Each structure stands twice: as C-alpha cells, then as structure tokens.
Coordinates of C-alpha atoms in Angstrom, one line a residue:
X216 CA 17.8 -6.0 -25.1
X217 CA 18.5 -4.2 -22.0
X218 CA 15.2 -2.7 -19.7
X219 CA 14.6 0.4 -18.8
X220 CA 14.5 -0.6 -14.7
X221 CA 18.4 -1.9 -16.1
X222 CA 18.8 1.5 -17.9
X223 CA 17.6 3.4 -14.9
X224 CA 20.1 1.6 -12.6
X225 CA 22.5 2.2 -14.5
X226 CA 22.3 5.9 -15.2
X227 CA 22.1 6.3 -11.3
X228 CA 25.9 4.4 -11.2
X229 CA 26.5 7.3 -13.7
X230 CA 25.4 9.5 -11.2
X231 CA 27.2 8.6 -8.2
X232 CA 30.5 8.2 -10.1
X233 CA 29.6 12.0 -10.8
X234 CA 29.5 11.4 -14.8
X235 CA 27.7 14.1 -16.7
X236 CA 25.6 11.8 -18.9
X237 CA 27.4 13.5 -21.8
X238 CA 30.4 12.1 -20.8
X239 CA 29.0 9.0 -20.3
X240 CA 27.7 8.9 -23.6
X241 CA 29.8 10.1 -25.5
X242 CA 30.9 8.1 -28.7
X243 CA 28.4 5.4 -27.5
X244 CA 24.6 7.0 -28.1
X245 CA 23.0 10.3 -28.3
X246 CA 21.0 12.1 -25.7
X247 CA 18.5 12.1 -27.3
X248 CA 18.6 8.4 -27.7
X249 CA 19.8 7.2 -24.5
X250 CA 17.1 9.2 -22.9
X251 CA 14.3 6.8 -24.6
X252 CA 16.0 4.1 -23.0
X253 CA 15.7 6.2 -19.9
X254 CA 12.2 6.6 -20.3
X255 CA 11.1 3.5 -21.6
X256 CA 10.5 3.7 -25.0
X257 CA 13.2 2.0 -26.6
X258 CA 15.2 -0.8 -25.1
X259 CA 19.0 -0.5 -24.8
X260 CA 21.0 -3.1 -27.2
X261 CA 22.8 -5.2 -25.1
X262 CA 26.2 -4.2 -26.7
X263 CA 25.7 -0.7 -25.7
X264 CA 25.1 -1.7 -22.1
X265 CA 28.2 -3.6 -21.7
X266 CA 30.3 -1.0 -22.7
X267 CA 28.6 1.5 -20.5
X268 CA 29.0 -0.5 -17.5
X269 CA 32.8 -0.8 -18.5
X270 CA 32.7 3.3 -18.3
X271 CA 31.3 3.1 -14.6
X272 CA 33.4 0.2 -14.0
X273 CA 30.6 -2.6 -12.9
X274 CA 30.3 -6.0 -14.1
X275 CA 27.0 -6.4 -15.9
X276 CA 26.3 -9.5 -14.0
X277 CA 26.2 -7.4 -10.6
X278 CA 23.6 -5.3 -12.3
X279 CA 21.2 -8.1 -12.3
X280 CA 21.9 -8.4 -8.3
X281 CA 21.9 -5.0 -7.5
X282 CA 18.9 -4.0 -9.8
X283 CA 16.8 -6.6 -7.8
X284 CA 18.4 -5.8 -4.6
X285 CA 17.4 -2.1 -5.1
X286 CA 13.6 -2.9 -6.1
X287 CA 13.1 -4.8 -2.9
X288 CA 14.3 -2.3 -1.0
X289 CA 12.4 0.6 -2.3
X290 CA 9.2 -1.7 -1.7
X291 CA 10.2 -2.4 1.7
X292 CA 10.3 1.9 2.0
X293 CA 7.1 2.3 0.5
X294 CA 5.3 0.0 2.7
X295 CA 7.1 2.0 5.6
X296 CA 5.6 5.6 3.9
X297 CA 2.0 3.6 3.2
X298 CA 2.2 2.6 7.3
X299 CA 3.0 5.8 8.2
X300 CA -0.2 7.1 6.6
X301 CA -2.7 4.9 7.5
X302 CA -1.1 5.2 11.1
X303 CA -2.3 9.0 10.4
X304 CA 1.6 10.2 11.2
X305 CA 1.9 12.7 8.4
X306 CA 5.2 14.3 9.6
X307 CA 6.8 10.9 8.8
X308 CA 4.8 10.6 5.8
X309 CA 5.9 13.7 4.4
X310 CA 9.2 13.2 5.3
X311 CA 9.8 9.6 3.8
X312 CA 8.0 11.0 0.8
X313 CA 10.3 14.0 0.2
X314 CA 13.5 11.2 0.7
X315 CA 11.5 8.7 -2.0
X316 CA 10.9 11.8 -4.3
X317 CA 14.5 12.0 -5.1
X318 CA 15.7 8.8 -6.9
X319 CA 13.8 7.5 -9.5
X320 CA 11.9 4.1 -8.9
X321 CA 13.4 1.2 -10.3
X322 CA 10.4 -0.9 -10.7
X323 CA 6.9 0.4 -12.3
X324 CA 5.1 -1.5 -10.1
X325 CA 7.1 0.4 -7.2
X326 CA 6.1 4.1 -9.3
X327 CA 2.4 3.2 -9.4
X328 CA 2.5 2.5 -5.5
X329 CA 4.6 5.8 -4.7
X330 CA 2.0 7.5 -6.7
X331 CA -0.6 5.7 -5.0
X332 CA 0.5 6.0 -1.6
X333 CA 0.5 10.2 -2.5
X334 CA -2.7 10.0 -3.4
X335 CA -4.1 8.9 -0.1
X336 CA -1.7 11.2 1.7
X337 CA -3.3 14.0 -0.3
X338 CA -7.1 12.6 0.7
X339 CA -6.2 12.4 4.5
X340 CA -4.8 15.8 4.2
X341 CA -7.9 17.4 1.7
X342 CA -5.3 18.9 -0.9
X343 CA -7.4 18.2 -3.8
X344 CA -11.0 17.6 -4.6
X345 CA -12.1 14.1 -4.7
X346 CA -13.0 14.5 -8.6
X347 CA -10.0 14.9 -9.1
X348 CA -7.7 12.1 -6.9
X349 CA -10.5 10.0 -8.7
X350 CA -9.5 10.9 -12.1
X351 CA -5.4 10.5 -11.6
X352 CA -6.1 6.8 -9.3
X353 CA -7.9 5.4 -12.2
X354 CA -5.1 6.4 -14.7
X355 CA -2.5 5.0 -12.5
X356 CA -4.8 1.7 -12.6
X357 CA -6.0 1.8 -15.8
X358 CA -9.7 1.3 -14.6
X359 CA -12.6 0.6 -15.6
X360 CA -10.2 -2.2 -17.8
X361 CA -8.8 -3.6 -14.5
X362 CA -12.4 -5.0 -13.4
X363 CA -11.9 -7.3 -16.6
X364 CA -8.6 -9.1 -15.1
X365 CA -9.2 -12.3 -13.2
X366 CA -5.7 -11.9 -11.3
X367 CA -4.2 -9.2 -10.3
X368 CA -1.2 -8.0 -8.4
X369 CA -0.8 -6.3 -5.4
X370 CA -0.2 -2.6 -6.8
X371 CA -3.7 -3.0 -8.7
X372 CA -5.3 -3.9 -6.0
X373 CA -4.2 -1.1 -3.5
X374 CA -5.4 1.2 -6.6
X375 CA -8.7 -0.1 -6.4
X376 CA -8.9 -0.1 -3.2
X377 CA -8.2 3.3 -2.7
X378 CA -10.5 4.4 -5.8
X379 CA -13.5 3.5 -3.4
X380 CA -12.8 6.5 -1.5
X381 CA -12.9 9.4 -4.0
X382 CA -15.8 8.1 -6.0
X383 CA -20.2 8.0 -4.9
X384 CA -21.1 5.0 -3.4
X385 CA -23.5 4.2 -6.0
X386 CA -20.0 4.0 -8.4
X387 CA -18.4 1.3 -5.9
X388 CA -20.3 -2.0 -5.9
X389 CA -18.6 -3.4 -8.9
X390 CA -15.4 -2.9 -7.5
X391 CA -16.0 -4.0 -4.0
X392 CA -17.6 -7.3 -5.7
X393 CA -14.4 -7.6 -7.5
X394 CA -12.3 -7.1 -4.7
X395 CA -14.2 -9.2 -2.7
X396 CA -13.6 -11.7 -5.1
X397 CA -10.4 -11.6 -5.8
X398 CA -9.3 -11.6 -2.2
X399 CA -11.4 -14.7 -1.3
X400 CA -10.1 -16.6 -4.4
X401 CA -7.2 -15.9 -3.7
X402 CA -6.6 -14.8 -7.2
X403 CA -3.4 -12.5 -7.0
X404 CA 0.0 -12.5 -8.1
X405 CA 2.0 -12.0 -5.1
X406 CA 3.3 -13.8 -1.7
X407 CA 3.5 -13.0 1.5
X408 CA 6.2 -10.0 1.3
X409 CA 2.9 -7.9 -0.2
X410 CA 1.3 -8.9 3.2
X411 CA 0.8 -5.4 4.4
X412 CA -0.9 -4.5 0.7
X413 CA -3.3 -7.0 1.1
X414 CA -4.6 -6.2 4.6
X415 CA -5.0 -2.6 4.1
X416 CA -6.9 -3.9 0.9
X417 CA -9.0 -6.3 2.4
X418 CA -9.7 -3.7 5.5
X419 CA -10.8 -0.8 2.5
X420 CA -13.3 -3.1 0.9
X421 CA -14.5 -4.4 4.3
X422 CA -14.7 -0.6 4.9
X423 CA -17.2 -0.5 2.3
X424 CA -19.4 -3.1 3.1
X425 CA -19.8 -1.6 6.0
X426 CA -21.0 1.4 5.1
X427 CA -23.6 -0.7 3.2
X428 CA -24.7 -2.7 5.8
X429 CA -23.4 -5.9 4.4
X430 CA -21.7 -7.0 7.9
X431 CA -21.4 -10.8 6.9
X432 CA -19.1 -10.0 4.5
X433 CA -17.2 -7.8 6.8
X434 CA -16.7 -10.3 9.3
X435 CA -15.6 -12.5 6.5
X436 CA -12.8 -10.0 5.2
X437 CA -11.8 -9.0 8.9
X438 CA -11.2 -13.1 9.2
X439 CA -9.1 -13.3 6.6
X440 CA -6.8 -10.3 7.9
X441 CA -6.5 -12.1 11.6
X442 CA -5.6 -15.2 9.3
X443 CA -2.3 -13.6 7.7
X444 CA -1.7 -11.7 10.8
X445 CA -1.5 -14.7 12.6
X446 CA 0.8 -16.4 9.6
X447 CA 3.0 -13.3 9.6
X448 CA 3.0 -12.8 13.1
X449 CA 2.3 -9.1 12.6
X450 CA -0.1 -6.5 14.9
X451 CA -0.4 -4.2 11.7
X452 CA -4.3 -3.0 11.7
X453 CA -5.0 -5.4 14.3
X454 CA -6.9 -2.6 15.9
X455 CA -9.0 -1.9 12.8
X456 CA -9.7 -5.1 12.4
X457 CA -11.3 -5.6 16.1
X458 CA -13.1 -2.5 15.7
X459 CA -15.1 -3.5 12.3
X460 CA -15.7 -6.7 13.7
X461 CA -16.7 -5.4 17.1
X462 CA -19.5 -3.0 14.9
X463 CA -20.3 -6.4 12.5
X464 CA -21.1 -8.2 15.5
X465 CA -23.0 -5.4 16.9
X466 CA -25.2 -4.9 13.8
X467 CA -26.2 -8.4 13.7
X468 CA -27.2 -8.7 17.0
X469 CA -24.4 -10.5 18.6
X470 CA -23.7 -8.7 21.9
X471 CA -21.4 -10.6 23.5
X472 CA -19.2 -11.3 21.0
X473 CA -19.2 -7.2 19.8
X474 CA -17.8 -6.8 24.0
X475 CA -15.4 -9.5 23.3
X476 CA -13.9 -7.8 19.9
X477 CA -14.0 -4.5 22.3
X478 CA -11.9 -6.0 24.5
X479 CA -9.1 -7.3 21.6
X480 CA -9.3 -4.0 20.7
X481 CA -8.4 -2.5 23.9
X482 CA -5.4 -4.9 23.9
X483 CA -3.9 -4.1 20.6
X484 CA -4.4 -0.1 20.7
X485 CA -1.6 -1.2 23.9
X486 CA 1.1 -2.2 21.6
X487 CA 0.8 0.9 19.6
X488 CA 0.9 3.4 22.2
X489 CA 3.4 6.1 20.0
X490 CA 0.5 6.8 17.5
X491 CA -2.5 7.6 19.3
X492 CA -4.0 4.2 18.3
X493 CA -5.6 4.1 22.0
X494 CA -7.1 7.3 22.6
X495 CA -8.5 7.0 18.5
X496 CA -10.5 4.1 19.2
X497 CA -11.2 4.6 22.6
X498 CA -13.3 7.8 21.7
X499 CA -14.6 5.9 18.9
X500 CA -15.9 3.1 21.2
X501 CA -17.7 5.5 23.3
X502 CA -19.4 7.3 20.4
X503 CA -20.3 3.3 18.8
X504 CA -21.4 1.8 21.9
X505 CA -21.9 4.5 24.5
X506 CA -18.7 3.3 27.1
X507 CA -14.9 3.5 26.9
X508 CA -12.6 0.8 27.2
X509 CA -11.9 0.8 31.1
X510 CA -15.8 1.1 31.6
X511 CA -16.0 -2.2 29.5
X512 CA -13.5 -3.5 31.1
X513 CA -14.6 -2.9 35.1
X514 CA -17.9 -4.0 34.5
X515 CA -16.0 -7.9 33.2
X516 CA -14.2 -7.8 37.0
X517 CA -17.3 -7.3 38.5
X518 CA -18.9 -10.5 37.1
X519 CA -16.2 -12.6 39.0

C-alpha cells in the first residue's frame, strides 16, 4: 500500500506534466477515490501506483528518492521561515510563507511545523487573540495527551514550546517540567539536522523559568544550547542565550560573571549586524543593568 506523502508526490508529477487529474485518472480510479488517497484516508494499492507513474512516465523506485529528497528540503525551508521569525524579519517571513503556502507539504510532520511556525508569526504580529492561537496550537499537538509521551519528536516539541506563550502562567508548569525533562534526558526522536528546533525549544522553556525566577534551571538550559552550538558550529540565538544567562547570573548574585555574559553578548549581536540584533539588546542591556555595551566595555580598558 502506497502513502499518502507517496500519493501527494505523485499528484504534484501530475501537475507539472500539466495532467488534469481526470486525465490522469481516467480508467484507473474515481475522483472521488483517488482524492482519499490524496487526503489520507485510504492508502493507494500498489498496483494502481505503478500504473500511474507509467502515465507521468517515472520509475516508481525514483519516487522513493525524490519523495525523501523533497521532505528534507521543505524542512530545510521551514527552519529558514522559523529563523526569519524569531530574527523578528516579518517581510521575509511573510514572504517565504506565501512561497511555502503553495505546494502541499509532503511530510505531516513538516504540515504541523508550517502551521506552527504561522502561529507564532500571527503572535509576534497580534492577529488573533491568544485564546485563540492557544486553542488551534494544542490541536496541532494534540495536548494535554502529549504530556503523557516519554519521547517526543522535534515538531511536538516546538508545539509545546510555543503553547507556553498563549496560555496563563499558572497553566504552564507542567509543560515546562516536561520540557525540561525531556530536553535534559535527552529523550527525543531526532539528530542533529533538528538542531535549530531544539534551541529555540530549550531557549522558550528557559524563557519561562525565567519569568518564574527559577534562574538555576535557566542557566542549565542556556548550557545546553552553547553545547550544540558549539557541536554544530552555529551562532543561531547565541545572543539570546548570553542575554538570559547574563540576567541568571544577575539574579543570583553573580556580578562578574553577568558583565562577562554582557560582554559575549556584545560580540555575537556583531555577527548579526543585518537584523538589528545589536541595537535590540543593546537597549535591552541598558534597561536590565542601567549601561550599554560600549559603557561596559570602556570601563574593562580602564582596569588595564
């Protein structure tokens, strides 16, 4: 039995050979029929797909190749549209989501993330209420059932994730705690090509924490982020990740080494001079600790 990701990639070979599906179908399956296999609810004999790929002229095999080839590289687009939000740049955003919104997603896991990655464009922009981005996040994720899973992949996890920011705080404890979990056990089903999921994961819930005062476990999260930046060799959210530790290390009393995460900071805002990421945190510095980064900076020359 043939998949519907298989059926899907197949219909778009339909497509580009500029079939009319009737045509394509014709003498083979209804429409009505072949659009369940389209949608998912019934899977595709293999028979029938064979002789379908004969009427586009592919090999079957190649369908396999090309079906996997075409599912990394919509996840490798969809991290660029999830960067491009987080890095606040909403004309790209928009852009690279009007470009994704036409072609269908090949994988489910890739839907869910498209659908995701909307959803947080639409709370950095204030589209909707956040009742209501709470509501459609926790269908896409099927939650409050996900906090029973002891592994998860890394699609569920950016859904939780994100859930913490349309809900009341007093809802969000039991899914930090499970996030917080999950990432320190290491208990999810994915490598290192979901590396820029899992940071902006593990920076939401340390986010959270945060916000509730729990700066142990901050500094713990932020860790683990300089860990698989280092392994990736990656900058992405280093600057995040020097802020919250710079305020972690503040909170608890650690001066010196707060100045010290200032001063990372003030490096990697450098390499991402095109978005802003400077001035952002610069401003944010002076409203945190009452001096900007040059200030910080001039008053480290004048103790040599």
């Amino acid at each position: 039995m043939i998949s519907r990701e298989m059926c899907v990639l197949l219909d778009d070979f339909r497509a580009k050979k500029n079939l009319s599906m009737l045509n394509f179908i014709d003498g083979v399956v209804s429409l009505r029929q072949y659009k369940r296999y389209l949608y998912g609810t019934s899977e595709m004999p293999f028979k029938m797909f064979v002789e379908l790929c004969d009427r586009v002229s592919v090999e079957p095999l190649y369908m396999v190749y090309e079906l996997e080839h075409k599912r990394i590289d919509q996840a490798n687009r969809l991290d660029v549209f999830s960067n491009a939000i987080i890095a606040r740049d909403f004309d790209q955003a928009e852009a690279l989501m009007r470009d994704l919104s036409k072609e269908v997603m090949i994988d489910q896991n890739n839907e869910i993330y498209f659908k995701l990655n909307i959803l947080q464009l639409d709370y950095y922009l204030k589209k909707y209420p956040n009742a209501h981005l709470a509501k459609v996040c926790a269908e896409l994720i099927h939650y409050p059932d996900i906090l029973k899973h002891d592994v998860m992949n890394g699609v569920e996890l950016v859904g939780l994730s994100l859930l913490l920011n349309f809900i009341p705080n007093e809802e969000r404890f039991p899914i930090m705690d499970k996030l917080y979990q999950i990432i320190k056990t290491g208990a999810y089903t994915f490598i290192s090509k979901d590396f820029f999921q899992m940071n902006s994961v593990s920076l939401g819930v340390a986010k959270m924490y945060g916000m509730n005062k729990d700066d142990v476990k901050v500094i713990e999260l932020c860790n683990e982020v300089l860990k698989a930046c280092d392994f990736n060799e990656s900058y992405f959210n280093l600057d995040l990740t020097y802020y919250f530790l710079s305020l972690a290390h503040r909170n608890l009393g650690k001066t010196e080494e707060a100045h010290q995460y200032i001063e990372k900071l003030y490096h990697a805002t450098k390499v991402k001079i095109e978005n802003g990421s400077y001035d952002r945190f610069n401003a944010l510095i002076k409203k945190d600790f009452g001096f900007d980064f040059e200030t910080l900076l001039a008053n480290k020359l004048k103790k040599y």
